[in-house]
mmCIF file of C-alpha atoms in Angstrom:
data_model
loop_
_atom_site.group_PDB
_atom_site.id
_atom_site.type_symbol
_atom_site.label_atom_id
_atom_site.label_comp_id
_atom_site.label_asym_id
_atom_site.label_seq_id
_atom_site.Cartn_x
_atom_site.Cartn_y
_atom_site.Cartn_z
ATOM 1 C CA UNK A 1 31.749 63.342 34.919
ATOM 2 C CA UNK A 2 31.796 66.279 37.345
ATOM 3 C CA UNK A 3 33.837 68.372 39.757
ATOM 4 C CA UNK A 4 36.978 70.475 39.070
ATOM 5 C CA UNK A 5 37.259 73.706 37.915
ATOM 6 C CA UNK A 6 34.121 75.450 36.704
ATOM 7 C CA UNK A 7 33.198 75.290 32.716
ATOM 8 C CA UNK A 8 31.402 78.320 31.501
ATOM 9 C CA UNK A 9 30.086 79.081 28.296
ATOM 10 C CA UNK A 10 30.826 82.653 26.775
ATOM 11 C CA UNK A 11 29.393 81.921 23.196
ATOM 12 C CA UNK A 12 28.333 79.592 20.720
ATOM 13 C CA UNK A 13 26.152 79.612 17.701
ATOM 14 C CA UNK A 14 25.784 77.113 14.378
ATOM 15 C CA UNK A 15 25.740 77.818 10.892
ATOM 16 C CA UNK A 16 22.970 75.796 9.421
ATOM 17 C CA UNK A 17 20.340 74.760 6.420
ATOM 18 C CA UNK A 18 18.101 77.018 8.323
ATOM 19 C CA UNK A 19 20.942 79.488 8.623
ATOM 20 C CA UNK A 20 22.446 80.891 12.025
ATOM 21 C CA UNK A 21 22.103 83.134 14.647
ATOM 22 C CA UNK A 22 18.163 83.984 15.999
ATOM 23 C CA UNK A 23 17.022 83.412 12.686
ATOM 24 C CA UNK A 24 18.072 79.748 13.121
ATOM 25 C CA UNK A 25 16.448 79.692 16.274
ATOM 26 C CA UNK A 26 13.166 81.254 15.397
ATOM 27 C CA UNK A 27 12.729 78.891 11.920
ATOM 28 C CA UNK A 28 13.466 76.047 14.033
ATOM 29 C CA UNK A 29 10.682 77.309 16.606
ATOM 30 C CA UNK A 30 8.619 77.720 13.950
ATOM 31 C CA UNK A 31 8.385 74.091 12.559
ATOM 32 C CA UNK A 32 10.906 75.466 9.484
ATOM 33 C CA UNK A 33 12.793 73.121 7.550
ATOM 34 C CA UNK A 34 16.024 73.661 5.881
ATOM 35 C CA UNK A 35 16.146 70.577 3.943
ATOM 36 C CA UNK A 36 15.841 70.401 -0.255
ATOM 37 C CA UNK A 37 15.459 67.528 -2.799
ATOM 38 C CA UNK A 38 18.987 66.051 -3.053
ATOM 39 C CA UNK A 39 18.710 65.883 -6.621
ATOM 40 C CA UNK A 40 18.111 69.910 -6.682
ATOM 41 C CA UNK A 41 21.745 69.802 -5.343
ATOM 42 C CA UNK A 42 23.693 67.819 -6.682
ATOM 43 C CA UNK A 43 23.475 66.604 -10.582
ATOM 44 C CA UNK A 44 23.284 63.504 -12.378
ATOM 45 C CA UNK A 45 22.869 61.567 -8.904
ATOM 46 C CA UNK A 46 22.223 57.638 -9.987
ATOM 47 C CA UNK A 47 18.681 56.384 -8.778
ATOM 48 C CA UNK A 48 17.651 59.860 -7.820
ATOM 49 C CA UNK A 49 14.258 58.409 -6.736
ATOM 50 C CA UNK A 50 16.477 56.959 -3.538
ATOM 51 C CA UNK A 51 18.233 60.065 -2.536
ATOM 52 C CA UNK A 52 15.519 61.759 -0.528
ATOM 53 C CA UNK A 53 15.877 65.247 0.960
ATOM 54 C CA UNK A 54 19.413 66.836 2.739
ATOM 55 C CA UNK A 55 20.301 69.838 4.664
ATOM 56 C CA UNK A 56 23.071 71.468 2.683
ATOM 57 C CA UNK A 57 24.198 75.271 3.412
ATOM 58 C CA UNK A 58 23.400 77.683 0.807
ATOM 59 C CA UNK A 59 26.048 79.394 -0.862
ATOM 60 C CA UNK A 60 28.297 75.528 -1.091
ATOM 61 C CA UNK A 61 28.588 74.341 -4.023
ATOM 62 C CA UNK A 62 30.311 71.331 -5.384
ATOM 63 C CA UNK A 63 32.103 68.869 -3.974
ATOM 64 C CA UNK A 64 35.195 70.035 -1.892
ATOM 65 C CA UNK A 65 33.231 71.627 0.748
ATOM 66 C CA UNK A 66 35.028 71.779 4.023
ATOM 67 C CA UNK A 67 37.111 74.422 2.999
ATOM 68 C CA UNK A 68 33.974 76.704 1.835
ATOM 69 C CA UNK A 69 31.951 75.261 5.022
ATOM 70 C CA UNK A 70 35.025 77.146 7.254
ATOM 71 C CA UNK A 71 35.002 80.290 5.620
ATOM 72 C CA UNK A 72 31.764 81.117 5.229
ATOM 73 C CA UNK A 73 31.463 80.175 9.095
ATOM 74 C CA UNK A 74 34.191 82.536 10.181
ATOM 75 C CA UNK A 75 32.560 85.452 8.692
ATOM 76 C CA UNK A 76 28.991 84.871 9.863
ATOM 77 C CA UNK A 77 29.503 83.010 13.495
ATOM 78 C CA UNK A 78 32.894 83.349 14.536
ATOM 79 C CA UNK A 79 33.642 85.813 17.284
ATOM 80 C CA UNK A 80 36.611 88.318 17.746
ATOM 81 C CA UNK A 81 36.529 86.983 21.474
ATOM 82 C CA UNK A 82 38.227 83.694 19.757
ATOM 83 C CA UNK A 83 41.342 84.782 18.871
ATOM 84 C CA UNK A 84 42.269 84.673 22.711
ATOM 85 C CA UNK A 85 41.759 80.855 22.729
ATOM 86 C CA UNK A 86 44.762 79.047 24.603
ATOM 87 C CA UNK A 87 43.312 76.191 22.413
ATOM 88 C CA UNK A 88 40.932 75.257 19.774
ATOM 89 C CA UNK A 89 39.314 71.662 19.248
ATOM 90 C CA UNK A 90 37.835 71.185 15.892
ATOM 91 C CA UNK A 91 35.214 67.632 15.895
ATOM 92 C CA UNK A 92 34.739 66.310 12.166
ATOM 93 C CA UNK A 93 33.857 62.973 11.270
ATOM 94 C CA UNK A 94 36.391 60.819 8.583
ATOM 95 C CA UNK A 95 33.720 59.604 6.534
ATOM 96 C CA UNK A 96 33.957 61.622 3.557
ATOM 97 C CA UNK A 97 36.436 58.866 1.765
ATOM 98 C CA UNK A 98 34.750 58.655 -1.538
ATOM 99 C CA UNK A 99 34.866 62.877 -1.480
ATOM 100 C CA UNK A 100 36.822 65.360 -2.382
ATOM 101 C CA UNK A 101 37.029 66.476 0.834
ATOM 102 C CA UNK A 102 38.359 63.456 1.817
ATOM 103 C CA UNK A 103 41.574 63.777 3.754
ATOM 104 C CA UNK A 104 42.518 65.297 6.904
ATOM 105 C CA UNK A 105 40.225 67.856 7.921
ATOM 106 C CA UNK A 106 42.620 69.289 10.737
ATOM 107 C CA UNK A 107 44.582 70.581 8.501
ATOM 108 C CA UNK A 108 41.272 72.026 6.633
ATOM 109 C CA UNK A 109 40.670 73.351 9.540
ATOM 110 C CA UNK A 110 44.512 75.377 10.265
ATOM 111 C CA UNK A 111 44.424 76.498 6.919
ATOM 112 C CA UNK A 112 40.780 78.526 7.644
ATOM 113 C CA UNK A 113 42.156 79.788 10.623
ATOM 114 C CA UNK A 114 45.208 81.015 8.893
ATOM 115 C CA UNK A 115 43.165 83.411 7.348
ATOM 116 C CA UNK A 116 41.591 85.117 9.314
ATOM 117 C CA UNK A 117 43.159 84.858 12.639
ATOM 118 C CA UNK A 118 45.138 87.863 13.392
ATOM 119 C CA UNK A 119 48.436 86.678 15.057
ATOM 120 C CA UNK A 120 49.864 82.894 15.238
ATOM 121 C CA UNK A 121 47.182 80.407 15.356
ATOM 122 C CA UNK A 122 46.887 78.362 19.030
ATOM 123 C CA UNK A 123 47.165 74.904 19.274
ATOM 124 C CA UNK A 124 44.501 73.138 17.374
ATOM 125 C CA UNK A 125 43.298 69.579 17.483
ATOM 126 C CA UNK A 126 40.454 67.499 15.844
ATOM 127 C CA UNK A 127 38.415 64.671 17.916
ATOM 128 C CA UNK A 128 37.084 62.315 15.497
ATOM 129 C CA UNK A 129 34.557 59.998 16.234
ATOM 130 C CA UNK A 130 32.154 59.460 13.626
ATOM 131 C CA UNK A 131 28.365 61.243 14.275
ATOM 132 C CA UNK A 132 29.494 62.330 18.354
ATOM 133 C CA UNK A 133 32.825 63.981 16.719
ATOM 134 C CA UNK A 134 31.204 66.990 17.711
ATOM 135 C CA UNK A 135 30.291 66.084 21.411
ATOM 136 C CA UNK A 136 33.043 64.656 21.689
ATOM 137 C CA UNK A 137 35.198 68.041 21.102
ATOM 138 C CA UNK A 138 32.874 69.624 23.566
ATOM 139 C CA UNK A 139 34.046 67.527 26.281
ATOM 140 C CA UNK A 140 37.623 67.238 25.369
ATOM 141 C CA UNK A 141 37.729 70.927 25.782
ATOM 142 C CA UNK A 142 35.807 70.857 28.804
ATOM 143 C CA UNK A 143 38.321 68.452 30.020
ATOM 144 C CA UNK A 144 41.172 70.588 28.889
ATOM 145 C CA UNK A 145 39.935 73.431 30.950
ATOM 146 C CA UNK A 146 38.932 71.394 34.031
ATOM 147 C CA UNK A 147 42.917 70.074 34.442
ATOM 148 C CA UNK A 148 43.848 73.494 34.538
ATOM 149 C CA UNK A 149 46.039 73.752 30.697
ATOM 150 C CA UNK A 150 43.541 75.956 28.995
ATOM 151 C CA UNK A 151 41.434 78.997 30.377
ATOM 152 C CA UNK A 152 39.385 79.988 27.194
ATOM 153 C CA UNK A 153 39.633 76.688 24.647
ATOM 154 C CA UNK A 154 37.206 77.173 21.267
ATOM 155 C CA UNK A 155 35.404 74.607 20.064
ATOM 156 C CA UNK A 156 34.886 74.307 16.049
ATOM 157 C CA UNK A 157 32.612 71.274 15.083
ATOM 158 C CA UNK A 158 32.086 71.220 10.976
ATOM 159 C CA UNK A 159 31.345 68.635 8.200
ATOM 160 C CA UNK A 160 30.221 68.587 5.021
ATOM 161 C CA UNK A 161 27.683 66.312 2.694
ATOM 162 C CA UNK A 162 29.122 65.535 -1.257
ATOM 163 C CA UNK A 163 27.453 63.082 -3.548
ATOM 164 C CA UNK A 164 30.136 61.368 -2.867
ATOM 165 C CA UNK A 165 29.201 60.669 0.867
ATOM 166 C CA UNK A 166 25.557 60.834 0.188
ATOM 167 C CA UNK A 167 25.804 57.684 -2.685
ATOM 168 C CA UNK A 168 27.861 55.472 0.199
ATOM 169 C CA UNK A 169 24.968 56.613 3.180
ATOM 170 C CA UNK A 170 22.186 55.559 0.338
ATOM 171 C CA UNK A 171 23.723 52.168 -0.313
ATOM 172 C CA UNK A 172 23.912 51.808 3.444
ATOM 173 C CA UNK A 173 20.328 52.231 3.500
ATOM 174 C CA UNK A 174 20.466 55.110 5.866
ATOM 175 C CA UNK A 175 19.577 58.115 3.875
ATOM 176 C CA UNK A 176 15.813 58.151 3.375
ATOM 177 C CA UNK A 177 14.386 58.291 0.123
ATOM 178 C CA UNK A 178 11.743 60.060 1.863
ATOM 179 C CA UNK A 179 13.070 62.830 4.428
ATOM 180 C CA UNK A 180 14.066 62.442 8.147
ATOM 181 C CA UNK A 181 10.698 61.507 10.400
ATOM 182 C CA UNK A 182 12.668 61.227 13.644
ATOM 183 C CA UNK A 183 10.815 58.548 16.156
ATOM 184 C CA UNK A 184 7.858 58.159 13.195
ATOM 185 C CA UNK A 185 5.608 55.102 12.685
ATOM 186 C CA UNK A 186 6.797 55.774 9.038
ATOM 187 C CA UNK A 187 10.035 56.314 9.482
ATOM 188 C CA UNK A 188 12.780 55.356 7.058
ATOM 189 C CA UNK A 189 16.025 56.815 7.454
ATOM 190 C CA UNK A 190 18.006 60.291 8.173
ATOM 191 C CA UNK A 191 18.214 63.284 5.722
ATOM 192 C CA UNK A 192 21.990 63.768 5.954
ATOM 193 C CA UNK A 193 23.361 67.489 6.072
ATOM 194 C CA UNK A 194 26.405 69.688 6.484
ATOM 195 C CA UNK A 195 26.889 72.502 9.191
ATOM 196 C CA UNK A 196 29.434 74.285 11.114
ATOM 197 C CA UNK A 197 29.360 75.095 14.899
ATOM 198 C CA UNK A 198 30.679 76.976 17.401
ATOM 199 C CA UNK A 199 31.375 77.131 20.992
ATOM 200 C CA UNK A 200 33.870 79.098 23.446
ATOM 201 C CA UNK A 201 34.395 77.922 26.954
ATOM 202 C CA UNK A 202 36.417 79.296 29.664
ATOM 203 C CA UNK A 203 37.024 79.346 33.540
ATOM 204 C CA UNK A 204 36.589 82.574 35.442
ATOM 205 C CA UNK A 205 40.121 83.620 34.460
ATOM 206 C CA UNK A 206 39.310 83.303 30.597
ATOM 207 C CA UNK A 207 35.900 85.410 31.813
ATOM 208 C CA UNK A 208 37.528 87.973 32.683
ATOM 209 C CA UNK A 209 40.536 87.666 30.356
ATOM 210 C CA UNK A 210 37.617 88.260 27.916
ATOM 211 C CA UNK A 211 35.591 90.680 29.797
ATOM 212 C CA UNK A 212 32.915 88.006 28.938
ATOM 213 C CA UNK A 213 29.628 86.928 30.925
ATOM 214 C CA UNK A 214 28.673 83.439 31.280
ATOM 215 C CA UNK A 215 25.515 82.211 28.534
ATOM 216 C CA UNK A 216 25.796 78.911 30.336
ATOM 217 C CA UNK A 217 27.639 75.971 32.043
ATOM 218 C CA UNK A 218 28.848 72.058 30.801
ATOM 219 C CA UNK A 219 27.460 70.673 33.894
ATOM 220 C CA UNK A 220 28.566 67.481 33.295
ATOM 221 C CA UNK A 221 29.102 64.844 30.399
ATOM 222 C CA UNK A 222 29.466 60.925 29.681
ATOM 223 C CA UNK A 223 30.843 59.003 27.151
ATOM 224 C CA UNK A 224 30.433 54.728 26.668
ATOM 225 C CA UNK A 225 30.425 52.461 23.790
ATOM 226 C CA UNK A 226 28.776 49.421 22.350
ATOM 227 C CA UNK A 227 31.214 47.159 20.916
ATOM 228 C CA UNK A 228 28.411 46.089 19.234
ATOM 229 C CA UNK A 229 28.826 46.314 15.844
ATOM 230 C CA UNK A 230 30.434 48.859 13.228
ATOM 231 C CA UNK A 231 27.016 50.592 12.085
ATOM 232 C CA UNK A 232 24.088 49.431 14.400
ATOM 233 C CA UNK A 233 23.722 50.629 17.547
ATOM 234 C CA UNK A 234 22.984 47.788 20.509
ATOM 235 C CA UNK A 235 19.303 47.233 20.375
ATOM 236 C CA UNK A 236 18.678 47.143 24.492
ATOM 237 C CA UNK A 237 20.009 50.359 24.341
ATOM 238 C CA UNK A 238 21.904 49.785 28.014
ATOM 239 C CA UNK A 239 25.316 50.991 26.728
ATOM 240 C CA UNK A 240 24.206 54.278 25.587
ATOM 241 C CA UNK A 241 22.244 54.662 28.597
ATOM 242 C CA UNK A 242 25.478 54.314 30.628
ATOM 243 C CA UNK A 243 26.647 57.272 28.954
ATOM 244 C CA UNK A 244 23.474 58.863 30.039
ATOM 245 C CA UNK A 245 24.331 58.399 33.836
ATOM 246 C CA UNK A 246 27.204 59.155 34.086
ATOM 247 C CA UNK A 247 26.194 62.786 32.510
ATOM 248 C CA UNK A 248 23.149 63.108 34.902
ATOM 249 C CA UNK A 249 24.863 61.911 38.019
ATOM 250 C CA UNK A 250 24.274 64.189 41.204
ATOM 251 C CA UNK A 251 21.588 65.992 39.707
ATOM 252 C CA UNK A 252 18.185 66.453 40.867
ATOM 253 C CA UNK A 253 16.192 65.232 38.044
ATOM 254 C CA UNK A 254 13.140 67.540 38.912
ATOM 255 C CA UNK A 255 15.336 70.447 37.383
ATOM 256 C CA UNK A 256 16.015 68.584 33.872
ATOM 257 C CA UNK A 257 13.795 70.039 31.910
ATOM 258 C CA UNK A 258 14.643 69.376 28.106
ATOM 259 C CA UNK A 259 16.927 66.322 26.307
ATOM 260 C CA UNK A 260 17.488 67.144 22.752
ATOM 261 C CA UNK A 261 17.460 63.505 21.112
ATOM 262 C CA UNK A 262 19.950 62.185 18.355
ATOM 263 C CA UNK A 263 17.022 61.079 16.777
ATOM 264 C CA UNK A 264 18.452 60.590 13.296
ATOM 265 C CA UNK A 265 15.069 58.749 12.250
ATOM 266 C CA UNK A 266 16.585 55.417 11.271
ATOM 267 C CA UNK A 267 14.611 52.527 13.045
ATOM 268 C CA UNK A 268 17.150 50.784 14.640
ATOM 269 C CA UNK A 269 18.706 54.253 16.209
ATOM 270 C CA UNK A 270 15.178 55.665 17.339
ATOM 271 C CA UNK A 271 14.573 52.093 19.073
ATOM 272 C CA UNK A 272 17.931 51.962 20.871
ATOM 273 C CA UNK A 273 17.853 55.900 21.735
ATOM 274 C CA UNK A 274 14.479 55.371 22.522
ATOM 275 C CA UNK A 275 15.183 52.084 25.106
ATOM 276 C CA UNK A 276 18.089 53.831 26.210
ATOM 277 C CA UNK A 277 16.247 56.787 27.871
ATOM 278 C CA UNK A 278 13.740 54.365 29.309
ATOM 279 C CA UNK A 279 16.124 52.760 31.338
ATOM 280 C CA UNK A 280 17.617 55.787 33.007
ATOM 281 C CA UNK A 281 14.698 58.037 33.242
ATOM 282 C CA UNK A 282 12.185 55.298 34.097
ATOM 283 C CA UNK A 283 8.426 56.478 34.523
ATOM 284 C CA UNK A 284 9.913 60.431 35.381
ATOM 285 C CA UNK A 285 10.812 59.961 31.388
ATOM 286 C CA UNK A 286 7.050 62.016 30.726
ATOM 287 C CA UNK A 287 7.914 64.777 32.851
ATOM 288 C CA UNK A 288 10.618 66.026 30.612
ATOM 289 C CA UNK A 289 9.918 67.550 27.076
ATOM 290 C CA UNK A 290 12.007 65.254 24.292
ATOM 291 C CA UNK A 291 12.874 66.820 20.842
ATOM 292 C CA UNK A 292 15.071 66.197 17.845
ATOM 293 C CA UNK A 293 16.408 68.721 15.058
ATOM 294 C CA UNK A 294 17.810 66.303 12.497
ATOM 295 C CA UNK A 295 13.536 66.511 10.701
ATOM 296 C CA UNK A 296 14.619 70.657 10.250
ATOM 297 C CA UNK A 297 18.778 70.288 9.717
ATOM 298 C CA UNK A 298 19.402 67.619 8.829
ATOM 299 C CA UNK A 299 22.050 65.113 9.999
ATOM 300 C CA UNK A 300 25.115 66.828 9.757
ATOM 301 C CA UNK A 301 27.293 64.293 10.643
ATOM 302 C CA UNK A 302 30.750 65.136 12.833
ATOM 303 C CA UNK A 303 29.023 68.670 13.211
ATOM 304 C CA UNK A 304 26.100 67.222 14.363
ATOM 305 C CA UNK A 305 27.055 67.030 18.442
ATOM 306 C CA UNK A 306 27.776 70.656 18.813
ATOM 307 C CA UNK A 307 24.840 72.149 16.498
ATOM 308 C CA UNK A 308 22.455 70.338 18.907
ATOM 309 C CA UNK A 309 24.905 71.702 21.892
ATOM 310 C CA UNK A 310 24.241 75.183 20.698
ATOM 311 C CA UNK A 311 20.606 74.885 20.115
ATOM 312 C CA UNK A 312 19.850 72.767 23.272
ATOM 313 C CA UNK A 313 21.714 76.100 25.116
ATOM 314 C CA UNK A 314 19.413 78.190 23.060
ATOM 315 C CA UNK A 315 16.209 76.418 24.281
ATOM 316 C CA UNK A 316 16.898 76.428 27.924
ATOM 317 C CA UNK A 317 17.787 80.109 28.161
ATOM 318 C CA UNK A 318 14.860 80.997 25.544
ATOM 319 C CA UNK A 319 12.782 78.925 28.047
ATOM 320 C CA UNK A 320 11.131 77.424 24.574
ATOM 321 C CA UNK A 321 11.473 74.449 23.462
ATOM 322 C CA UNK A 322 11.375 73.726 19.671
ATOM 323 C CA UNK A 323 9.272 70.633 17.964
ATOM 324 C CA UNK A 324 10.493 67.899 16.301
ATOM 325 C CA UNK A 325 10.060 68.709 12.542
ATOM 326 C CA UNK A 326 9.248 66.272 10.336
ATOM 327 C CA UNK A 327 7.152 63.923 13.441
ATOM 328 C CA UNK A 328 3.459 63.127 11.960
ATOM 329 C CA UNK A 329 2.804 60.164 14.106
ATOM 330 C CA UNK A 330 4.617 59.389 17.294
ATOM 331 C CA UNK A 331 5.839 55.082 17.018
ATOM 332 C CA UNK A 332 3.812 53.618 19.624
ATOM 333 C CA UNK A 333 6.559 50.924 20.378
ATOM 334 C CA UNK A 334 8.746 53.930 21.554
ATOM 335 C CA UNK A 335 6.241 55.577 23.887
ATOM 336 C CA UNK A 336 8.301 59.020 24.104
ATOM 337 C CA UNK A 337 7.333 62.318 25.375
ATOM 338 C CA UNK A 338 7.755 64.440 22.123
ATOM 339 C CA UNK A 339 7.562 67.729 21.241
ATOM 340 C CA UNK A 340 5.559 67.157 18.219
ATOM 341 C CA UNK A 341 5.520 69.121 14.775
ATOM 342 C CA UNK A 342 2.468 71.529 16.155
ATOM 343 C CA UNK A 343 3.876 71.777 19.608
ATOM 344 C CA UNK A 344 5.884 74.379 21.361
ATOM 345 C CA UNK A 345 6.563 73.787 25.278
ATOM 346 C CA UNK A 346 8.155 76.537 27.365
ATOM 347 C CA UNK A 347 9.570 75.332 30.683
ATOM 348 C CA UNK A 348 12.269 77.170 33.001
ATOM 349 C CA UNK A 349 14.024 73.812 34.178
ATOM 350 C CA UNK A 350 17.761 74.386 35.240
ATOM 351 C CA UNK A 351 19.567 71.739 33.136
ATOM 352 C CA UNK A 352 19.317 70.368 29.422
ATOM 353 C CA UNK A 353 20.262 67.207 28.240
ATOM 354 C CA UNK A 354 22.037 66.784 24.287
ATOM 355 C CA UNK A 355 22.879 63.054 23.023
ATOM 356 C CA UNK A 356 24.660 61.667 20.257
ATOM 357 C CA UNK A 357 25.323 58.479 19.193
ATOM 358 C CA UNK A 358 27.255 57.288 16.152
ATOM 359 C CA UNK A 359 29.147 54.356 14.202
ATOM 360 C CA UNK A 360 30.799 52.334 15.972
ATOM 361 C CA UNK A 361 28.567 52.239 18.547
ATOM 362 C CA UNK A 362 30.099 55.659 19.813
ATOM 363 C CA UNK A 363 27.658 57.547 22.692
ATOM 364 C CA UNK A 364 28.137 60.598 23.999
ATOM 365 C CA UNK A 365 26.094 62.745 26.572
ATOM 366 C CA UNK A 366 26.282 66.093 27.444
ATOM 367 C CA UNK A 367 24.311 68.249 30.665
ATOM 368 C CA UNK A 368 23.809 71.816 30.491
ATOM 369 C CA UNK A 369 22.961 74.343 32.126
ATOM 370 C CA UNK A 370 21.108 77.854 31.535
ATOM 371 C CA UNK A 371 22.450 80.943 32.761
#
């Protein structure tokens, strides 16, 4: 999806495992991981043996989260230069049932505004939609600011990761008892996480409501679904490479130079993802450099679409492309041009590619570009 008014990024940045700001950046450059024995975290876990490794933020403790996730975000990553939103979308997934965070997470989300915002609160909505929740809020305030109702819209992705939620993904047999080895030979499963991002976007009027310069654009973006089934993605792949194309559409593939991968490390996802690429980028597929951040982060669910967003933004205007922590040995079946653990790529391409896919055979696809 293209056209209309222009989308400009003014700021974003993530609060992370590996932290925020450069220094998430730089550890994530340098093959860092922010991910800890699960049973270091959280006590009295049955069958720790099966829990693995996660990417929790340090400084949250227990098990209502959200709430802590919020704060500590708004005093580390979120800007002044928000305050003037006309709107702000917040993207969290609903899966925390067993939790105590459990619930409705926009109004988690109000209530941490309440504090610290300095006059009445804008607006606010939550996009939902499992592991793209966070994409997903991208575009709807892309969207929001293309029809002309908002100049300067914020965009607050966050979820969290209790025993609670960690038990139900460990029974599902998607939590590793290893740690996350995205696109692996030996891979087993994700190392869930919890993070918080953020992202303000605004036309030329907002730009200069703010007195703020453009870090970047939302090219363009596409969205499909499966109908497949509730947790696996299709195998073929060929629905999430519709969202793919629809993202890509118009642009000269010659200047897409990075496409940060969901690559959550499970086998069915890395085999879909993996077909799914294949069929839109053909043999021109090994010109571009592929990497995933779930090996160093973790999978942090809802959060997990505009973490990559902000980091995939990073990499293009860094010109340096991180590896894909956690990759020993590339799956031969998937035949993917990855950055691997060892390797860092630097490239000045014009546009970067993030994708997420999640339950319910949700896929979402967003194209960036540098400043």
């Amino acid at each position: 999806m293209g056209g209309g008014m222009s989308v400009s990024i003014v700021y974003s940045d993530a609060l992370t495992s590996l932290g925020w700001g450069e220094e998430l950046f730089d550890n994530l450059v340098a093959g860092k991981t922010g991910l800890k024995r699960a049973n270091e975290v959280f006590e009295n876990l049955p069958n720790p043996e099966l829990a693995g490794m996660i990417g929790t933020i340090n400084g949250i403790c227990g098990e209502e989260r959200v709430p802590q996730i919020l704060d500590k975000a708004f005093r580390t990553i979120l800007p002044p230069i928000a305050y003037a939103s006309d709107l702000v979308v917040g993207g969290c997934s609903l899966g925390d049932l067993a939790g105590s965070d459990a619930g409705n997470p926009r109004a988690a989300l109000v209530k941490a505004m309440e504090k610290v915002w300095p006059s009445k609160i804008p607006p606010t909505t939550l996009v939902s939609s499992a592991c793209s929740s966070g994409t997903d809020a991208i575009i709807v305030a892309s969207s929001a600011i293309k029809s002309g109702m908002a100049d300067i819209v914020t965009v607050i992705g966050f979820d969290s990761l209790g025993a609670g939620k960690l038990i139900q993904h460990i029974a599902l047999g998607t939590q590793s008892a290893d740690r996350a080895r995205p696109f692996d030979s030996t891979r087993s499963g994700t190392s869930f996480g919890e993070a918080c991002g953020v992202m303000i976007l605004a036309n030329e009027s907002g730009m200069d409501k703010l007195k703020s310069a453009s870090i970047g654009r939302i090219a363009s973006f596409g969205m499909s679904s499966d109908s497949y089934d509730i947790a696996a993605p299709h195998p073929d792949g060929k629905y999430a490479a519709n969202a793919i194309r629809n993202a890509i559409k118009g642009i000269n593939l010659q200047e897409l130079g990075y496409i940060n991968a969901h690559g959550s490390g499970t086998n069915l996802n890395d085999q879909a993802e993996a077909a799914a690429l294949r069929l839109v980028f053909g043999d021109y597929l090994d010109q571009v450099s592929v990497g995933g951040t779930k090996g160093a982060l973790g999978h942090s669910l809802g959060a997990t679409g505009i973490v990559e967003a902000v980091l995939t933004l990073k990499a293009m205007n860094r010109r340096l492309y991180p590896p894909t922590t956690g990759l020993l040995n590339i799956d031969p079946q998937l035949a993917l041009p990855l950055i691997r653990h060892s390797q860092i790529r630097s490239g000045s391409h014009r546009f970067g590619l993030t994708v997420t896919f999640g339950f319910g055979g949700v896929n979402s696809a967003l194209l960036m570009e540098a400043s």
